[in-house]
CSV table of C-alpha atoms in Angstrom, one decimal:
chain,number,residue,atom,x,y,z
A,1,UNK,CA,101.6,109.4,116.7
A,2,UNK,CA,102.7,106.5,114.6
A,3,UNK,CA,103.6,106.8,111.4
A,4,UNK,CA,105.4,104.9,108.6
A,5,UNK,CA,106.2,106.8,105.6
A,6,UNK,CA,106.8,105.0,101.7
A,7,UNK,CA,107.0,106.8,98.4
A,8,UNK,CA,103.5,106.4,96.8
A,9,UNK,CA,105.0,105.1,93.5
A,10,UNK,CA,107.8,103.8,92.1
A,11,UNK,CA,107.9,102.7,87.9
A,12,UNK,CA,110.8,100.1,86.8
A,13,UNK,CA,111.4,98.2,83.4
A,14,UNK,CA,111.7,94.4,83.3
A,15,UNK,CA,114.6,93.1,84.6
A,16,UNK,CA,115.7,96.2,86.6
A,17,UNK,CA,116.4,96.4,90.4
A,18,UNK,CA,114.1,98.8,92.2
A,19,UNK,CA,114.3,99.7,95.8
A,20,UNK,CA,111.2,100.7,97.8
A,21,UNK,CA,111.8,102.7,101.3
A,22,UNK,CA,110.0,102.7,104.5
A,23,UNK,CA,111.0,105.2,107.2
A,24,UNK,CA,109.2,104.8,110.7
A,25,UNK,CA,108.2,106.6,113.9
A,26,UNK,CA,106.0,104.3,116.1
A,27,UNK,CA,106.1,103.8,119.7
A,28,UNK,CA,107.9,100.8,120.2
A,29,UNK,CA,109.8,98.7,117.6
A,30,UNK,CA,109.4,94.8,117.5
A,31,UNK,CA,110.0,94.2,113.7
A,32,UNK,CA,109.8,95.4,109.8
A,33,UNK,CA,107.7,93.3,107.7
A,34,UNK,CA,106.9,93.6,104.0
A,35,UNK,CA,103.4,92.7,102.0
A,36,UNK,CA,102.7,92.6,98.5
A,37,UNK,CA,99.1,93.6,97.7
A,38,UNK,CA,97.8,92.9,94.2
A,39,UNK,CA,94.8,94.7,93.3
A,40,UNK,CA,91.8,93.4,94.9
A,41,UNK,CA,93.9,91.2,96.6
A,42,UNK,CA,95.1,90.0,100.1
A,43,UNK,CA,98.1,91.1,101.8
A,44,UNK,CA,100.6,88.4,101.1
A,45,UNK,CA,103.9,88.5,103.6
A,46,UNK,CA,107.2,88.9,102.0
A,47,UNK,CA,109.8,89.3,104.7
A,48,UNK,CA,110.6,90.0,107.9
A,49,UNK,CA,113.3,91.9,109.7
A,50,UNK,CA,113.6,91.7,113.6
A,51,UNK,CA,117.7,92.5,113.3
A,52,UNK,CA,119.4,95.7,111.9
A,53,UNK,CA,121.0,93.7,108.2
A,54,UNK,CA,119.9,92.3,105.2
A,55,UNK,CA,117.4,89.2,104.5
A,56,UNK,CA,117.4,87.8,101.5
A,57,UNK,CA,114.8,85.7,99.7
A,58,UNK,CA,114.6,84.9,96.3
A,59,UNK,CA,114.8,88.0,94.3
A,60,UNK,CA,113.3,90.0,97.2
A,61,UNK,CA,115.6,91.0,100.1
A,62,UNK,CA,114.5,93.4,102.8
A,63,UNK,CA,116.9,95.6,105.0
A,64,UNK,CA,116.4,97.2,108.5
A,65,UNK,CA,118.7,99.7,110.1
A,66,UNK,CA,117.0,100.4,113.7
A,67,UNK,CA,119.4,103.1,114.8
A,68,UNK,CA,117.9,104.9,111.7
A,69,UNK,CA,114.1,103.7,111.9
A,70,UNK,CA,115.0,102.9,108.6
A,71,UNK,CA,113.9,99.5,106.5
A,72,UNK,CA,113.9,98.9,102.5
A,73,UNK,CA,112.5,96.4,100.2
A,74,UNK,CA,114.6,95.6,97.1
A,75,UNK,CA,113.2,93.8,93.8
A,76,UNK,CA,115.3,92.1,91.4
A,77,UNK,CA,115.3,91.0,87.9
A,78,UNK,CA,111.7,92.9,87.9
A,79,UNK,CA,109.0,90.7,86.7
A,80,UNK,CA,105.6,92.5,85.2
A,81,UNK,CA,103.6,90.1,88.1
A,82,UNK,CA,105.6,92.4,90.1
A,83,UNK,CA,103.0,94.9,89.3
A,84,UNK,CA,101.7,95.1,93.2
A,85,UNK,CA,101.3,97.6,96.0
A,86,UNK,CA,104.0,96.9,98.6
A,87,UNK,CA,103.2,98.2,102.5
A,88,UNK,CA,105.8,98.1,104.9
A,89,UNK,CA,104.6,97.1,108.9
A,90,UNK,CA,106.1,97.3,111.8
A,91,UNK,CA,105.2,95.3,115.0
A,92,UNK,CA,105.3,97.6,117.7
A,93,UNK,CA,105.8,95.4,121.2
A,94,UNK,CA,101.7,94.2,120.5
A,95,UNK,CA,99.9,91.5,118.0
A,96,UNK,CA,99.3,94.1,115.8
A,97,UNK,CA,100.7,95.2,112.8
A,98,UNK,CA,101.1,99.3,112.0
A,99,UNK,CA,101.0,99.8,107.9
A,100,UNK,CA,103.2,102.1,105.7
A,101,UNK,CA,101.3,104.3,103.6
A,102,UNK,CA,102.0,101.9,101.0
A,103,UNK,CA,104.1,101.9,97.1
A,104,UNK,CA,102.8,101.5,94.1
A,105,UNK,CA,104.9,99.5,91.6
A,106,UNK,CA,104.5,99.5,88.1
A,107,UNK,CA,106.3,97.6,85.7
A,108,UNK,CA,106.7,98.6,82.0
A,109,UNK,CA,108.2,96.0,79.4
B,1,UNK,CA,99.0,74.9,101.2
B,2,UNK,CA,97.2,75.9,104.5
B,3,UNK,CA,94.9,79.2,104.1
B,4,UNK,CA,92.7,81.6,105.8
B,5,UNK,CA,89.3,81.4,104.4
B,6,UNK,CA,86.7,84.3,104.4
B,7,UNK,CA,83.2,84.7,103.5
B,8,UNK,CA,81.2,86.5,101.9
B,9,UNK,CA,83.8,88.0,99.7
B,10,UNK,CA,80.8,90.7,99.0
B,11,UNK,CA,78.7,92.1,101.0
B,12,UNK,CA,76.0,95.3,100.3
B,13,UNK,CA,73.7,96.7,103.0
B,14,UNK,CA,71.9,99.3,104.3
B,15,UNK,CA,72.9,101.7,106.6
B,16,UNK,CA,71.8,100.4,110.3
B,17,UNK,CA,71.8,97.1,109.5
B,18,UNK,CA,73.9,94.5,111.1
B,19,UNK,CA,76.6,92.3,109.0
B,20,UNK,CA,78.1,89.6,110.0
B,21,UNK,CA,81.7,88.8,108.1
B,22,UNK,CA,83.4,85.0,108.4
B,23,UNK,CA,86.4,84.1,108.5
B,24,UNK,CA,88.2,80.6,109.1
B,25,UNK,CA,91.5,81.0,110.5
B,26,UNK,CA,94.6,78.4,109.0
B,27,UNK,CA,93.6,75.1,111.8
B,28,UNK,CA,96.8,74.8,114.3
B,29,UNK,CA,96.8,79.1,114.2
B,30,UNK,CA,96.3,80.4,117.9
B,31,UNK,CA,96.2,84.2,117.0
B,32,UNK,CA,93.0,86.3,115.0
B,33,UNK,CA,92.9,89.6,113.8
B,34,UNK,CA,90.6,91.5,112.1
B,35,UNK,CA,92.1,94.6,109.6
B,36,UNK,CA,90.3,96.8,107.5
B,37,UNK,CA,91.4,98.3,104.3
B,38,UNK,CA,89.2,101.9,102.6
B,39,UNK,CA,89.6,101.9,99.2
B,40,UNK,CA,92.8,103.4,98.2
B,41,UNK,CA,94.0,103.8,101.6
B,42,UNK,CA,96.4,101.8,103.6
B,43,UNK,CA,95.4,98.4,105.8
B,44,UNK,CA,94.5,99.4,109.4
B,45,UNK,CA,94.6,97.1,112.4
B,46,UNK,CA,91.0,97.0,114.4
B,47,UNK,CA,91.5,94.2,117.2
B,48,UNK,CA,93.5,91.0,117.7
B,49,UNK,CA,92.1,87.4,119.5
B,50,UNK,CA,93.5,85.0,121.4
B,51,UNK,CA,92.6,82.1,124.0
B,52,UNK,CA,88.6,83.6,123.5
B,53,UNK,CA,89.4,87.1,124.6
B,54,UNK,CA,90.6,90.6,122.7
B,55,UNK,CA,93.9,91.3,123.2
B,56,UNK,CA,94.2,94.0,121.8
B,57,UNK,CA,91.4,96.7,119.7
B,58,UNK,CA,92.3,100.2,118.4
B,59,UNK,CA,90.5,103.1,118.5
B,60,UNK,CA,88.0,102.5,115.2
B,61,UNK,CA,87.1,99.5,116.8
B,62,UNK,CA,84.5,100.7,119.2
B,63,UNK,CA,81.0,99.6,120.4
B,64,UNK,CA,79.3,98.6,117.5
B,65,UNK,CA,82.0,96.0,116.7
B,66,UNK,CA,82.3,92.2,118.0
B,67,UNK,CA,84.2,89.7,117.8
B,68,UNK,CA,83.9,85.9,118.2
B,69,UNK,CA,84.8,82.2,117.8
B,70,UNK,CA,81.8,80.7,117.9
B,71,UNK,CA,83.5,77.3,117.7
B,72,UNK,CA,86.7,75.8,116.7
B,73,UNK,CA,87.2,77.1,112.8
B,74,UNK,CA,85.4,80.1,112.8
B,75,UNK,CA,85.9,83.6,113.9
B,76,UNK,CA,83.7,86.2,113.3
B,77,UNK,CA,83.5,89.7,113.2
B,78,UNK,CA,80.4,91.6,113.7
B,79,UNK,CA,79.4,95.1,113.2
B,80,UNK,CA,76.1,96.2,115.1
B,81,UNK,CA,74.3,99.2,112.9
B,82,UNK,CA,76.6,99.6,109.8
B,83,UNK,CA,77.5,103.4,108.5
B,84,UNK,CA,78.3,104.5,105.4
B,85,UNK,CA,81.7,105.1,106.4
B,86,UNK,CA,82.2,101.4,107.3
B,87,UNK,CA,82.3,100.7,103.7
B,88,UNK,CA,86.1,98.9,103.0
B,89,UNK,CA,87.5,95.8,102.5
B,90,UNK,CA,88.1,93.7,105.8
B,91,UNK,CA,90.6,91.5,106.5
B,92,UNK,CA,91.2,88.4,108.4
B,93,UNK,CA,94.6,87.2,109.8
B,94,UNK,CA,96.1,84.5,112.0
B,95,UNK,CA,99.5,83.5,112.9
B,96,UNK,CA,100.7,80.4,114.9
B,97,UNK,CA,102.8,82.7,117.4
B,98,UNK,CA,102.0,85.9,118.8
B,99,UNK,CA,103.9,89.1,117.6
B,100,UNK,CA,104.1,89.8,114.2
B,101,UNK,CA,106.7,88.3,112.2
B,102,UNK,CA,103.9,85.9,109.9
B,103,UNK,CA,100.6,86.8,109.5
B,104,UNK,CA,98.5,85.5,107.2
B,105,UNK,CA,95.7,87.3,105.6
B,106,UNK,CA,92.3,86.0,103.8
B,107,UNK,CA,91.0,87.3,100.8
B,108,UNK,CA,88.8,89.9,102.5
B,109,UNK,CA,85.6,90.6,102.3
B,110,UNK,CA,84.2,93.7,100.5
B,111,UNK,CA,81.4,95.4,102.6
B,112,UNK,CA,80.0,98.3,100.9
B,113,UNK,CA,77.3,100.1,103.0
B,114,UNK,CA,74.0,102.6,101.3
């Protein structure tokens, strides 16, 4: 089967750094991508990782270790509009994308 | 900033009856998908569209589903007799390329089925 496995939730303070992980057993392996998902809300792509390292963007930067079927998301200076779920996806050799189980991130002031 | 549009963004109906969910892809995208997401779960691929064909449809995405682009801007998906357990929020996607590095979603549309 496929499956892509992320802790359910994750709570942080303003300002903190908080890292969300993603561990993955699919089929085949194209790339790691990251969405944000406010409540109600669309899917909204973060980043991407096609090659084992780290991708930076802002205060988001996403890491991929294929060796390890391995990926995490890290947050910066932790905003409160951070308050989102965040999926993890991988693109397994098709157009489609496989979703994690999904994080829940709460930020506190 | 270029969007995918999606309408209705609620939709209620009775079991066995047919729905009809709207989407309108960002213009120069090649590449549709439909998702679907049940409340509190995670977002689940159903099928993916390109140069008027299905490239690819997963296993919920059996006969009662269609999907079609109708003309240029549109692509629709279509669900035959609704069940209860088609209640979710669906997704529309498109990307310029194929693979997955950028998709972009719509807004979705809530369907909630009696």
């Amino acid at each position: 089967g496929q499956s892509l496995e992320q802790p359910s939730e994750v709570t942080a303070v303003e300002g903190a750094i908080v890292q969300i992980n993603c561990t993955y057993q699919t089929s085949g392996f194209y790339g790691l991508s990251w969405y944000q998902q406010h409540d109600g809300g669309a899917p909204t792509f973060l980043s991407y990782n096609a090659l084992d390292g780290l991708e930076e963007t802002g205060r988001f930067s996403s890491f991929l270790s294929r060796s390890d079927s391995y990926g995490y998301l890290l947050l910066q200076e932790l905003q409160m509009k951070d308050s989102a779920s965040y999926f993890c996806a991988v693109g397994d050799n098709t157009d489609k994308l496989i979703f994690g189980t999904g994080t829940r991130l709460q930020v506190f002031p | 900033e270029p969007e995918v549009t999606q309408t209705p963004s609620h939709q209620v109906t009775q079991m066995g009856q047919e729905v009809i969910l709207r989407c309108v892809p960002i213009s120069n995208h090649l590449y549709f998908y439909w998702y679907r997401q049940i409340l509190g779960q995670k977002v689940e691929f159903l099928v993916s569209f390109y140069n008027n064909e299905i490239s690819e449809k997963s296993e919920i995405f059996d006969d009662q589903f269609s999907v079609e682009r109708p003309d240029g801007s549109n692509f629709t998906l279509k669900i035959r007799s609704t069940k209860l357990e088609d209640s979710a929020m669906y997704f529309c996607a498109s990307s310029e390329l194929a693979g997955v590095e950028t998709q972009y979603f719509g807004p979705g549309t809530r369907l909630l089925v009696l």
